[in-house]
Amino acid sequence: MRENLESFFNEINDYLFITDTSGIILMTNSSLQKYTGYRDEELHRQHISTIHPPEFRDETGIILNGITEGNLGSHFIPVMTKEGEIIPAETRVTLGTIGGNKVILGVSRNISALKEAHDSTLESERRMRAVFDQSFQLAGILDRKGRLLNVNRTAMKYVEGEPDDYIGKYIWNTEWWTERLDLQDKIKDAVSMAAGGVMVKSQTEITDRDGFLRLLDFSIRPVRDENGEIIYLVPEAADITRRKKAEDALIQANHKLLLLNSITRHDILNRVTPVLGFLEIVKDNASDPDQSEILEKLKSQVKDIENLIKFTGLYDKLGASEPSWQNPSRILNSLKAPKEIAIKNSLPAIEVYADPMFEKVFSNLLGNSLMHGKRVSEISVSCRRTDEGISIFWKDNGCGIPECNKEKIFLRGFGDNSGLGLFLSKEILSITNIRIQECGKEGEGAVFEIIIPPDGCRSVNNPEKENIEYL
């Protein structure tokens, strides 16, 4: 039996020791000797403080006194090897009896890996906290019921007090929102939706601690664990007060500029109209054929000026309003094509995020087919998913476009007429990063491909693929 106990004592990986009640070492196991570098005879009858760093020896004495008084438990005093290397350790002790004498039985465990993991966790938390606090956005962490678990320094700049004053409170009952009851209800609804798995976005106003009104781009989203269960909610907000003021100022300036353009355009057209009339009168009264030809050319030039002035009216509208989701199939169905031309609409139920002038793109494509296709009798419009997103194809059965002109047709002024239709179409589409190109074969008809990025197209039946709600 004794041999078995000695075998167990020496084979266990933890450091085992037995001392008398004053701390004099009576026995150590092989693991302690192996990892500290001491031989058994070097430790025998030495004080237990021998295997601890000098700065911990006073603490070792206090612990020994406590043990003899019955204060048992765990102690985190490092072990020091013979060469002076420090080993983080956790030591548990108890009182026992050997040969009628009271002894202290101890076991120390090397917790280097645990300490490294703990230190790594603390460092990771420090980094995350630094990122959390240094963010330009107001941010926090909520439990599923909407109680505040954490809040960053940026958010605290808008209210009085310290973070601890807010921890545990329902977010709608904190100073960010208590100025207005309607906002409290709005935030409470947002928390409820986020707890149900929906990301919520809205623009909202708060009054900061200095009494200034601030406009926030606010969101709250659920955070899930590895099993897909919602464990936290993360509210975030960006202060867009300055940006909104700049946008409003830009809108005002743009409005004034558009008004000035409109007045100028109106005045120029009012002067062009009588000039065309006078040229017509002079031409009718001209007796010299050469003179009539010159007057006809002059009239054509003035007419071009009139068309260009009218085009600037269209171009003024470009980007004047925010892009929106538009249904290309409905736009196609509203086109007024000649009776002899059939338009086959094969588009699915989709919406495209584009400038409000998006419908002008299709009317320009129709005009291009009628004017340059020569023998067009059928137009088909279809849709296909590609590596670049979604492509809408406009195809006619006309004469097609020569290879050398495929890029030139989108340049301003190119072509026999005004050369502005396809140029304007390209500009309209580029507002929301949509591209257009011609990819047909000469002699087989024109094929215009409208390339829409993945985030610029959605299903009419499932518009909120990302499960986002806007309040």
CSV table of C-alpha atoms in Angstrom, one decimal:
chain,number,residue,atom,x,y,z
A,1,MET,CA,0.0,0.0,0.0
A,2,ARG,CA,2.8,2.4,0.9
A,3,GLU,CA,4.6,1.6,-2.3
A,4,ASN,CA,1.4,2.4,-4.3
A,5,LEU,CA,1.0,5.7,-2.5
A,6,GLU,CA,4.6,6.6,-3.2
A,7,SER,CA,4.2,5.7,-6.8
A,8,PHE,CA,1.1,7.9,-7.2
A,9,PHE,CA,2.9,10.7,-5.3
A,10,ASN,CA,5.8,10.6,-7.7
A,11,GLU,CA,4.0,10.0,-11.0
A,12,ILE,CA,1.5,12.8,-10.7
A,13,ASN,CA,2.3,15.9,-12.9
A,14,ASP,CA,1.4,18.5,-10.3
A,15,TYR,CA,4.0,19.6,-7.7
A,16,LEU,CA,3.3,17.8,-4.4
A,17,PHE,CA,5.0,18.6,-1.1
A,18,ILE,CA,4.7,17.9,2.6
A,19,THR,CA,6.0,20.3,5.2
A,20,ASP,CA,5.7,20.6,9.0
A,21,THR,CA,3.5,23.4,10.4
A,22,SER,CA,6.4,25.8,10.3
A,23,GLY,CA,7.0,25.3,6.6
A,24,ILE,CA,10.1,23.0,6.7
A,25,ILE,CA,10.0,20.6,3.7
A,26,LEU,CA,9.7,16.9,4.6
A,27,MET,CA,9.0,15.5,1.2
A,28,THR,CA,8.6,16.5,-2.4
A,29,ASN,CA,7.5,14.5,-5.5
A,30,SER,CA,9.5,13.9,-8.7
A,31,SER,CA,7.5,16.5,-10.7
A,32,LEU,CA,8.4,19.3,-8.3
A,33,GLN,CA,12.1,18.3,-8.4
A,34,LYS,CA,12.1,17.9,-12.2
A,35,TYR,CA,10.5,21.4,-12.9
A,36,THR,CA,12.4,23.3,-10.3
A,37,GLY,CA,15.8,21.7,-10.9
A,38,TYR,CA,16.4,20.8,-7.3
A,39,ARG,CA,17.4,17.3,-6.1
A,40,ASP,CA,15.4,15.8,-3.2
A,41,GLU,CA,18.3,16.2,-0.8
A,42,GLU,CA,18.6,19.9,-1.7
A,43,LEU,CA,15.0,20.6,-0.7
A,44,HIS,CA,14.8,18.3,2.3
A,45,ARG,CA,14.6,20.2,5.6
A,46,GLN,CA,14.7,23.6,3.7
A,47,HIS,CA,11.9,26.1,4.2
A,48,ILE,CA,9.1,26.1,1.6
A,49,SER,CA,9.9,29.7,0.8
A,50,THR,CA,13.0,28.3,-1.0
A,51,ILE,CA,10.9,27.5,-4.1
A,52,HIS,CA,9.2,30.9,-4.1
A,53,PRO,CA,10.6,34.3,-5.4
A,54,PRO,CA,12.1,36.4,-2.6
A,55,GLU,CA,9.5,39.1,-2.9
A,56,PHE,CA,6.8,36.5,-2.0
A,57,ARG,CA,8.5,35.0,1.1
A,58,ASP,CA,6.8,37.3,3.6
A,59,GLU,CA,3.5,36.4,2.0
A,60,THR,CA,4.4,32.7,2.3
A,61,GLY,CA,4.9,33.2,6.1
A,62,ILE,CA,1.5,34.8,6.5
A,63,ILE,CA,-0.1,32.0,4.5
A,64,LEU,CA,1.6,29.4,6.7
A,65,ASN,CA,0.3,31.1,9.9
A,66,GLY,CA,-3.2,31.2,8.4
A,67,ILE,CA,-3.1,27.4,7.5
A,68,THR,CA,-2.2,26.4,11.1
A,69,GLU,CA,-5.2,28.5,12.2
A,70,GLY,CA,-7.5,26.6,9.7
A,71,ASN,CA,-7.5,29.1,6.8
A,72,LEU,CA,-7.2,26.7,4.0
A,73,GLY,CA,-7.8,27.3,0.3
A,74,SER,CA,-6.0,28.4,-2.9
A,75,HIS,CA,-3.1,30.7,-3.2
A,76,PHE,CA,-1.5,32.2,-6.3
A,77,ILE,CA,2.2,32.4,-5.4
A,78,PRO,CA,4.6,31.6,-8.3
A,79,VAL,CA,7.2,28.8,-8.0
A,80,MET,CA,10.8,29.7,-8.6
A,81,THR,CA,13.3,27.2,-10.1
A,82,LYS,CA,16.8,26.7,-9.0
A,83,GLU,CA,17.9,28.9,-12.0
A,84,GLY,CA,15.6,31.7,-11.0
A,85,GLU,CA,12.9,31.1,-13.6
A,86,ILE,CA,9.4,32.0,-12.4
A,87,ILE,CA,6.5,29.6,-13.0
A,88,PRO,CA,3.0,30.9,-12.4
A,89,ALA,CA,1.3,28.4,-10.0
A,90,GLU,CA,-1.9,27.8,-8.0
A,91,THR,CA,-1.4,26.1,-4.7
A,92,ARG,CA,-4.0,24.3,-2.6
A,93,VAL,CA,-3.1,23.1,1.0
A,94,THR,CA,-4.7,21.1,3.7
A,95,LEU,CA,-3.7,19.9,7.2
A,96,GLY,CA,-3.0,16.3,7.9
A,97,THR,CA,-1.2,13.9,10.3
A,98,ILE,CA,1.8,11.7,9.6
A,99,GLY,CA,3.2,9.5,12.4
A,100,GLY,CA,1.1,11.5,14.9
A,101,ASN,CA,2.6,14.8,13.8
A,102,LYS,CA,0.6,17.6,12.2
A,103,VAL,CA,1.8,18.3,8.6
A,104,ILE,CA,0.8,20.6,5.7
A,105,LEU,CA,-0.1,18.7,2.5
A,106,GLY,CA,0.2,20.9,-0.6
A,107,VAL,CA,-0.2,20.6,-4.3
A,108,SER,CA,0.9,23.3,-6.8
A,109,ARG,CA,-0.2,23.4,-10.4
A,110,ASN,CA,1.6,25.1,-13.2
A,111,ILE,CA,-0.9,27.6,-14.6
A,112,SER,CA,1.4,29.2,-17.2
A,113,ALA,CA,-0.9,28.2,-20.1
A,114,LEU,CA,-3.9,29.5,-18.2
A,115,LYS,CA,-2.2,32.7,-17.3
A,116,GLU,CA,-1.1,33.2,-20.9
A,117,ALA,CA,-4.7,32.6,-22.0
A,118,HIS,CA,-6.0,35.0,-19.3
A,119,ASP,CA,-3.4,37.7,-20.2
A,120,SER,CA,-4.3,37.2,-23.9
A,121,THR,CA,-8.0,37.6,-23.1
A,122,LEU,CA,-7.3,40.8,-21.1
A,123,GLU,CA,-5.1,42.2,-23.9
A,124,SER,CA,-7.9,41.3,-26.5
A,125,GLU,CA,-10.4,43.0,-24.2
A,126,ARG,CA,-8.2,46.1,-23.9
A,127,ARG,CA,-7.9,46.3,-27.7
A,128,MET,CA,-11.6,45.9,-28.2
A,129,ARG,CA,-12.3,48.5,-25.6
A,130,ALA,CA,-9.9,50.9,-27.3
A,131,VAL,CA,-11.6,50.4,-30.6
A,132,PHE,CA,-15.0,50.6,-29.0
A,133,ASP,CA,-14.1,53.8,-27.2
A,134,GLN,CA,-12.2,55.5,-30.0
A,135,SER,CA,-15.0,54.9,-32.6
A,136,PHE,CA,-16.5,58.1,-34.1
A,137,GLN,CA,-19.9,56.4,-33.7
A,138,LEU,CA,-22.0,56.3,-30.6
A,139,ALA,CA,-22.2,52.6,-29.6
A,140,GLY,CA,-23.4,50.4,-26.9
A,141,ILE,CA,-24.4,46.8,-26.0
A,142,LEU,CA,-27.8,45.8,-24.8
A,143,ASP,CA,-29.3,42.6,-23.5
A,144,ARG,CA,-32.4,41.3,-25.3
A,145,LYS,CA,-34.7,43.3,-23.2
A,146,GLY,CA,-33.0,46.5,-24.0
A,147,ARG,CA,-31.0,47.1,-20.8
A,148,LEU,CA,-27.6,48.8,-21.3
A,149,LEU,CA,-24.6,46.5,-20.6
A,150,ASN,CA,-21.9,48.7,-22.0
A,151,VAL,CA,-21.5,52.1,-23.7
A,152,ASN,CA,-18.6,53.8,-25.4
A,153,ARG,CA,-17.0,57.2,-24.6
A,154,THR,CA,-18.3,58.8,-27.8
A,155,ALA,CA,-21.9,58.2,-26.7
A,156,MET,CA,-21.1,59.6,-23.2
A,157,LYS,CA,-20.0,62.9,-24.8
A,158,TYR,CA,-23.7,63.6,-25.4
A,159,VAL,CA,-24.9,63.2,-21.9
A,160,GLU,CA,-24.0,64.0,-18.3
A,161,GLY,CA,-22.5,61.5,-15.9
A,162,GLU,CA,-20.3,58.3,-16.1
A,163,PRO,CA,-21.0,55.0,-17.9
A,164,ASP,CA,-21.8,53.3,-14.6
A,165,ASP,CA,-24.7,55.7,-14.2
A,166,TYR,CA,-26.4,54.2,-17.2
A,167,ILE,CA,-25.5,50.5,-17.0
A,168,GLY,CA,-28.5,48.4,-16.3
A,169,LYS,CA,-31.1,51.0,-17.4
A,170,TYR,CA,-33.4,50.4,-20.3
A,171,ILE,CA,-31.9,52.4,-23.3
A,172,TRP,CA,-35.2,54.3,-23.9
A,173,ASN,CA,-35.1,55.6,-20.3
A,174,THR,CA,-31.6,57.1,-20.6
A,175,GLU,CA,-30.8,60.8,-21.2
A,176,TRP,CA,-30.2,60.2,-24.9
A,177,TRP,CA,-34.0,59.8,-25.4
A,178,THR,CA,-35.9,61.1,-22.4
A,179,GLU,CA,-36.3,64.6,-23.9
A,180,ARG,CA,-39.2,63.3,-26.1
A,181,LEU,CA,-41.8,60.6,-25.4
A,182,ASP,CA,-42.3,59.8,-29.1
A,183,LEU,CA,-38.6,58.9,-29.4
A,184,GLN,CA,-38.8,56.7,-26.4
A,185,ASP,CA,-41.6,54.7,-28.0
A,186,LYS,CA,-39.6,54.6,-31.2
A,187,ILE,CA,-36.5,53.2,-29.5
A,188,LYS,CA,-38.6,50.7,-27.5
A,189,ASP,CA,-40.2,49.4,-30.8
A,190,ALA,CA,-36.7,49.2,-32.4
A,191,VAL,CA,-35.4,47.1,-29.5
A,192,SER,CA,-38.4,44.8,-29.8
A,193,MET,CA,-37.8,44.3,-33.6
A,194,ALA,CA,-34.0,43.7,-33.1
A,195,ALA,CA,-34.7,41.2,-30.4
A,196,GLY,CA,-36.8,39.4,-33.0
A,197,GLY,CA,-33.9,39.2,-35.4
A,198,VAL,CA,-34.5,42.3,-37.5
A,199,MET,CA,-31.9,45.1,-38.1
A,200,VAL,CA,-33.6,48.5,-37.6
A,201,LYS,CA,-32.4,51.8,-39.1
A,202,SER,CA,-33.7,55.3,-38.8
A,203,GLN,CA,-32.8,58.9,-38.6
A,204,THR,CA,-33.6,60.5,-35.3
A,205,GLU,CA,-32.9,63.7,-33.3
A,206,ILE,CA,-31.6,64.1,-29.8
A,207,THR,CA,-30.6,67.0,-27.6
A,208,ASP,CA,-27.0,66.9,-26.4
A,209,ARG,CA,-25.9,67.9,-22.9
A,210,ASP,CA,-25.2,71.5,-24.1
A,211,GLY,CA,-28.8,71.8,-25.4
A,212,PHE,CA,-28.0,71.5,-29.1
A,213,LEU,CA,-30.2,69.5,-31.4
A,214,ARG,CA,-28.3,66.6,-33.1
A,215,LEU,CA,-29.4,64.5,-36.0
A,216,LEU,CA,-28.3,60.9,-35.7
A,217,ASP,CA,-28.2,58.1,-38.3
A,218,PHE,CA,-29.3,55.4,-35.8
A,219,SER,CA,-29.4,51.6,-36.1
A,220,ILE,CA,-29.8,48.6,-33.8
A,221,ARG,CA,-28.9,45.1,-34.8
A,222,PRO,CA,-29.0,41.6,-33.2
A,223,VAL,CA,-25.8,39.7,-32.4
A,224,ARG,CA,-26.1,35.9,-32.5
A,225,ASP,CA,-24.0,33.1,-30.9
A,226,GLU,CA,-22.6,30.1,-32.7
A,227,ASN,CA,-26.0,28.4,-32.5
A,228,GLY,CA,-27.8,31.3,-34.1
A,229,GLU,CA,-29.4,32.4,-30.8
A,230,ILE,CA,-29.6,36.2,-30.3
A,231,ILE,CA,-27.5,37.1,-27.2
A,232,TYR,CA,-27.0,40.8,-27.5
A,233,LEU,CA,-28.3,43.9,-29.3
A,234,VAL,CA,-25.9,46.5,-30.6
A,235,PRO,CA,-27.2,50.1,-30.9
A,236,GLU,CA,-25.0,52.4,-33.1
A,237,ALA,CA,-25.5,56.0,-34.2
A,238,ALA,CA,-23.5,58.4,-36.4
A,239,ASP,CA,-23.8,62.1,-35.8
A,240,ILE,CA,-24.8,63.5,-39.2
A,241,THR,CA,-25.7,67.0,-38.1
A,242,ARG,CA,-22.9,68.8,-40.0
A,243,ARG,CA,-23.3,66.6,-43.0
A,244,LYS,CA,-27.1,67.3,-43.1
A,245,LYS,CA,-26.5,71.0,-42.8
A,246,ALA,CA,-23.9,70.8,-45.7
A,247,GLU,CA,-26.4,68.8,-47.7
A,248,ASP,CA,-29.2,71.3,-47.1
A,249,ALA,CA,-26.9,74.2,-48.1
A,250,LEU,CA,-25.9,72.3,-51.2
A,251,ILE,CA,-29.5,71.7,-52.1
A,252,GLN,CA,-30.3,75.3,-51.6
A,253,ALA,CA,-27.4,76.4,-53.8
A,254,ASN,CA,-28.3,73.8,-56.4
A,255,HIS,CA,-32.0,75.0,-56.3
A,256,LYS,CA,-30.8,78.6,-56.9
A,257,LEU,CA,-28.5,77.5,-59.7
A,258,LEU,CA,-31.3,75.5,-61.4
A,259,LEU,CA,-33.6,78.5,-61.1
A,260,LEU,CA,-31.0,80.8,-62.7
A,261,ASN,CA,-30.5,78.2,-65.5
A,262,SER,CA,-34.2,78.0,-66.0
A,263,ILE,CA,-34.6,81.8,-66.3
A,264,THR,CA,-31.6,82.1,-68.6
A,265,ARG,CA,-32.8,79.2,-70.8
A,266,HIS,CA,-36.3,80.7,-71.0
A,267,ASP,CA,-34.9,84.1,-72.0
A,268,ILE,CA,-32.6,82.6,-74.7
A,269,LEU,CA,-35.4,80.5,-76.2
A,270,ASN,CA,-37.7,83.6,-76.2
A,271,ARG,CA,-35.1,85.3,-78.4
A,272,VAL,CA,-34.3,82.3,-80.6
A,273,THR,CA,-38.0,81.8,-81.6
A,274,PRO,CA,-38.4,85.2,-83.3
A,275,VAL,CA,-34.9,84.8,-84.9
A,276,LEU,CA,-36.2,81.6,-86.6
A,277,GLY,CA,-39.4,83.4,-87.7
A,278,PHE,CA,-37.4,86.3,-89.2
A,279,LEU,CA,-35.1,83.9,-91.0
A,280,GLU,CA,-38.1,82.1,-92.5
A,281,ILE,CA,-39.6,85.4,-93.7
A,282,VAL,CA,-36.2,86.6,-95.2
A,283,LYS,CA,-35.8,83.2,-96.9
A,284,ASP,CA,-39.3,83.3,-98.4
A,285,ASN,CA,-38.6,86.8,-99.8
A,286,ALA,CA,-35.1,85.9,-101.1
A,287,SER,CA,-34.8,85.8,-104.9
A,288,ASP,CA,-31.2,84.5,-105.1
A,289,PRO,CA,-31.0,80.7,-104.8
A,290,ASP,CA,-27.6,80.9,-103.2
A,291,GLN,CA,-28.9,83.4,-100.6
A,292,SER,CA,-31.8,81.0,-99.8
A,293,GLU,CA,-29.3,78.2,-99.3
A,294,ILE,CA,-27.3,80.3,-96.9
A,295,LEU,CA,-30.4,81.3,-95.0
A,296,GLU,CA,-31.5,77.6,-94.7
A,297,LYS,CA,-28.1,76.7,-93.2
A,298,LEU,CA,-28.3,79.6,-90.8
A,299,LYS,CA,-31.8,78.5,-89.8
A,300,SER,CA,-30.4,75.0,-89.2
A,301,GLN,CA,-27.7,76.3,-87.0
A,302,VAL,CA,-30.1,78.4,-84.9
A,303,LYS,CA,-32.4,75.3,-84.6
A,304,ASP,CA,-29.4,73.4,-83.3
A,305,ILE,CA,-28.9,76.1,-80.7
A,306,GLU,CA,-32.5,75.8,-79.7
A,307,ASN,CA,-32.2,72.0,-79.3
A,308,LEU,CA,-29.1,72.3,-77.2
A,309,ILE,CA,-30.7,74.9,-74.9
A,310,LYS,CA,-33.7,72.5,-74.5
A,311,PHE,CA,-31.3,69.6,-73.7
A,312,THR,CA,-29.7,71.6,-70.9
A,313,GLY,CA,-33.2,71.6,-69.3
A,314,LEU,CA,-33.1,67.8,-69.3
A,315,TYR,CA,-29.5,67.7,-68.0
A,316,ASP,CA,-30.4,70.1,-65.1
A,317,LYS,CA,-32.8,67.4,-63.8
A,318,LEU,CA,-30.0,64.8,-63.7
A,319,GLY,CA,-29.1,64.1,-60.1
A,320,ALA,CA,-31.5,66.8,-58.9
A,321,SER,CA,-33.5,64.3,-56.8
A,322,GLU,CA,-32.4,61.3,-54.8
A,323,PRO,CA,-32.3,57.9,-56.6
A,324,SER,CA,-35.2,55.5,-55.9
A,325,TRP,CA,-36.3,52.0,-56.6
A,326,GLN,CA,-38.0,51.8,-60.0
A,327,ASN,CA,-39.7,49.0,-61.9
A,328,PRO,CA,-38.3,48.7,-65.5
A,329,SER,CA,-41.1,46.4,-66.6
A,330,ARG,CA,-43.7,49.1,-65.8
A,331,ILE,CA,-41.6,51.7,-67.6
A,332,LEU,CA,-41.4,49.4,-70.7
A,333,ASN,CA,-45.2,48.9,-70.7
A,334,SER,CA,-45.7,52.7,-70.6
A,335,LEU,CA,-43.5,53.3,-73.7
A,336,LYS,CA,-45.4,54.7,-76.8
A,337,ALA,CA,-44.0,52.8,-79.7
A,338,PRO,CA,-45.4,52.9,-83.3
A,339,LYS,CA,-48.0,50.3,-84.0
A,340,GLU,CA,-45.8,48.5,-86.5
A,341,ILE,CA,-43.1,47.8,-83.9
A,342,ALA,CA,-43.7,45.1,-81.3
A,343,ILE,CA,-42.0,45.3,-77.9
A,344,LYS,CA,-41.6,42.0,-76.2
A,345,ASN,CA,-41.2,42.5,-72.4
A,346,SER,CA,-39.6,39.5,-70.7
A,347,LEU,CA,-38.4,41.3,-67.6
A,348,PRO,CA,-39.2,39.6,-64.2
A,349,ALA,CA,-40.7,41.5,-61.3
A,350,ILE,CA,-37.6,43.5,-60.3
A,351,GLU,CA,-36.7,47.0,-59.2
A,352,VAL,CA,-33.6,49.0,-60.0
A,353,TYR,CA,-32.1,51.7,-57.8
A,354,ALA,CA,-31.6,54.6,-60.2
A,355,ASP,CA,-32.0,58.3,-60.8
A,356,PRO,CA,-35.6,59.4,-61.3
A,357,MET,CA,-34.8,60.0,-65.0
A,358,PHE,CA,-34.3,56.2,-65.4
A,359,GLU,CA,-37.4,56.0,-67.6
A,360,LYS,CA,-35.7,58.4,-70.1
A,361,VAL,CA,-33.1,55.7,-70.7
A,362,PHE,CA,-35.7,53.4,-72.3
A,363,SER,CA,-37.4,56.2,-74.3
A,364,ASN,CA,-33.9,57.1,-75.7
A,365,LEU,CA,-33.2,53.5,-76.6
A,366,LEU,CA,-36.6,53.3,-78.4
A,367,GLY,CA,-35.7,56.5,-80.2
A,368,ASN,CA,-32.3,55.1,-81.2
A,369,SER,CA,-33.9,51.9,-82.6
A,370,LEU,CA,-36.5,53.9,-84.6
A,371,MET,CA,-34.0,56.4,-85.9
A,372,HIS,CA,-31.0,54.3,-86.7
A,373,GLY,CA,-32.3,50.7,-86.9
A,374,LYS,CA,-33.9,51.5,-90.4
A,375,ARG,CA,-35.8,48.2,-90.6
A,376,VAL,CA,-36.8,47.6,-86.9
A,377,SER,CA,-40.1,45.7,-86.5
A,378,GLU,CA,-39.4,44.0,-83.1
A,379,ILE,CA,-37.7,44.9,-79.9
A,380,SER,CA,-37.2,42.4,-77.1
A,381,VAL,CA,-36.1,43.3,-73.5
A,382,SER,CA,-34.8,40.5,-71.2
A,383,CYS,CA,-32.8,40.1,-68.0
A,384,ARG,CA,-30.0,37.8,-67.0
A,385,ARG,CA,-27.8,37.4,-63.9
A,386,THR,CA,-24.1,37.8,-64.6
A,387,ASP,CA,-20.8,37.8,-62.7
A,388,GLU,CA,-21.1,41.6,-62.4
A,389,GLY,CA,-24.7,41.6,-61.1
A,390,ILE,CA,-27.9,41.8,-63.2
A,391,SER,CA,-28.0,42.8,-66.9
A,392,ILE,CA,-31.0,44.1,-68.8
A,393,PHE,CA,-30.7,43.5,-72.6
A,394,TRP,CA,-32.5,45.8,-75.1
A,395,LYS,CA,-32.4,44.1,-78.5
A,396,ASP,CA,-33.9,45.2,-81.9
A,397,ASN,CA,-33.9,43.5,-85.3
A,398,GLY,CA,-32.5,46.5,-87.2
A,399,CYS,CA,-29.3,47.0,-89.1
A,400,GLY,CA,-27.1,47.0,-86.0
A,401,ILE,CA,-24.1,49.2,-85.1
A,402,PRO,CA,-20.6,49.0,-86.7
A,403,GLU,CA,-17.9,47.7,-84.5
A,404,CYS,CA,-15.9,51.0,-84.8
A,405,ASN,CA,-18.8,53.0,-83.4
A,406,LYS,CA,-19.8,50.9,-80.4
A,407,GLU,CA,-18.1,53.2,-77.9
A,408,LYS,CA,-18.5,56.5,-79.8
A,409,ILE,CA,-22.3,56.4,-79.8
A,410,PHE,CA,-22.2,57.3,-76.1
A,411,LEU,CA,-20.1,60.4,-76.7
A,412,ARG,CA,-21.9,63.8,-76.6
A,413,GLY,CA,-22.6,65.1,-80.1
A,414,PHE,CA,-21.8,61.8,-82.0
A,415,GLY,CA,-24.1,60.8,-84.9
A,416,ASP,CA,-26.3,62.3,-87.5
A,417,ASN,CA,-28.7,64.0,-85.2
A,418,SER,CA,-28.2,65.7,-81.8
A,419,GLY,CA,-26.0,62.9,-80.5
A,420,LEU,CA,-27.4,63.5,-77.0
A,421,GLY,CA,-29.8,60.7,-76.3
A,422,LEU,CA,-27.3,57.8,-75.6
A,423,PHE,CA,-24.9,60.3,-73.9
A,424,LEU,CA,-27.7,61.4,-71.5
A,425,SER,CA,-28.7,57.7,-70.9
A,426,LYS,CA,-25.1,56.8,-69.9
A,427,GLU,CA,-25.0,59.8,-67.6
A,428,ILE,CA,-28.4,58.9,-66.0
A,429,LEU,CA,-27.3,55.4,-65.3
A,430,SER,CA,-23.8,56.3,-63.9
A,431,ILE,CA,-25.5,58.2,-61.0
A,432,THR,CA,-26.0,54.9,-59.3
A,433,ASN,CA,-23.0,53.0,-60.8
A,434,ILE,CA,-25.0,51.4,-63.6
A,435,ARG,CA,-23.2,50.9,-66.9
A,436,ILE,CA,-24.4,50.6,-70.5
A,437,GLN,CA,-22.7,49.1,-73.5
A,438,GLU,CA,-23.6,48.0,-77.0
A,439,CYS,CA,-22.8,44.3,-77.7
A,440,GLY,CA,-24.7,43.4,-80.9
A,441,LYS,CA,-23.4,42.4,-84.3
A,442,GLU,CA,-23.7,44.7,-87.3
A,443,GLY,CA,-26.4,43.4,-89.6
A,444,GLU,CA,-28.2,41.5,-86.9
A,445,GLY,CA,-29.6,44.4,-84.8
A,446,ALA,CA,-28.5,46.5,-81.9
A,447,VAL,CA,-28.1,45.0,-78.5
A,448,PHE,CA,-27.7,47.4,-75.5
A,449,GLU,CA,-26.7,45.8,-72.2
A,450,ILE,CA,-27.5,47.7,-69.0
A,451,ILE,CA,-25.2,46.3,-66.3
A,452,ILE,CA,-26.6,46.8,-62.7
A,453,PRO,CA,-24.4,46.1,-59.6
A,454,PRO,CA,-25.7,43.4,-57.2
A,455,ASP,CA,-26.9,46.0,-54.6
A,456,GLY,CA,-28.7,48.0,-57.3
A,457,CYS,CA,-31.4,45.4,-58.1
A,458,ARG,CA,-33.9,43.7,-56.0
A,459,SER,CA,-37.0,41.5,-56.3
A,460,VAL,CA,-40.4,43.2,-56.1
A,461,ASN,CA,-41.7,40.3,-54.1
A,462,ASN,CA,-38.8,40.3,-51.6
A,463,PRO,CA,-37.4,43.8,-51.5
A,464,GLU,CA,-35.7,43.5,-48.0
A,465,LYS,CA,-33.4,40.6,-48.6
A,466,GLU,CA,-31.1,41.7,-45.8
A,467,ASN,CA,-34.1,41.8,-43.3
A,468,ILE,CA,-33.7,45.5,-42.5
A,469,GLU,CA,-36.5,47.6,-41.3
A,470,TYR,CA,-36.6,51.4,-41.7
A,471,LEU,CA,-38.5,53.3,-39.0
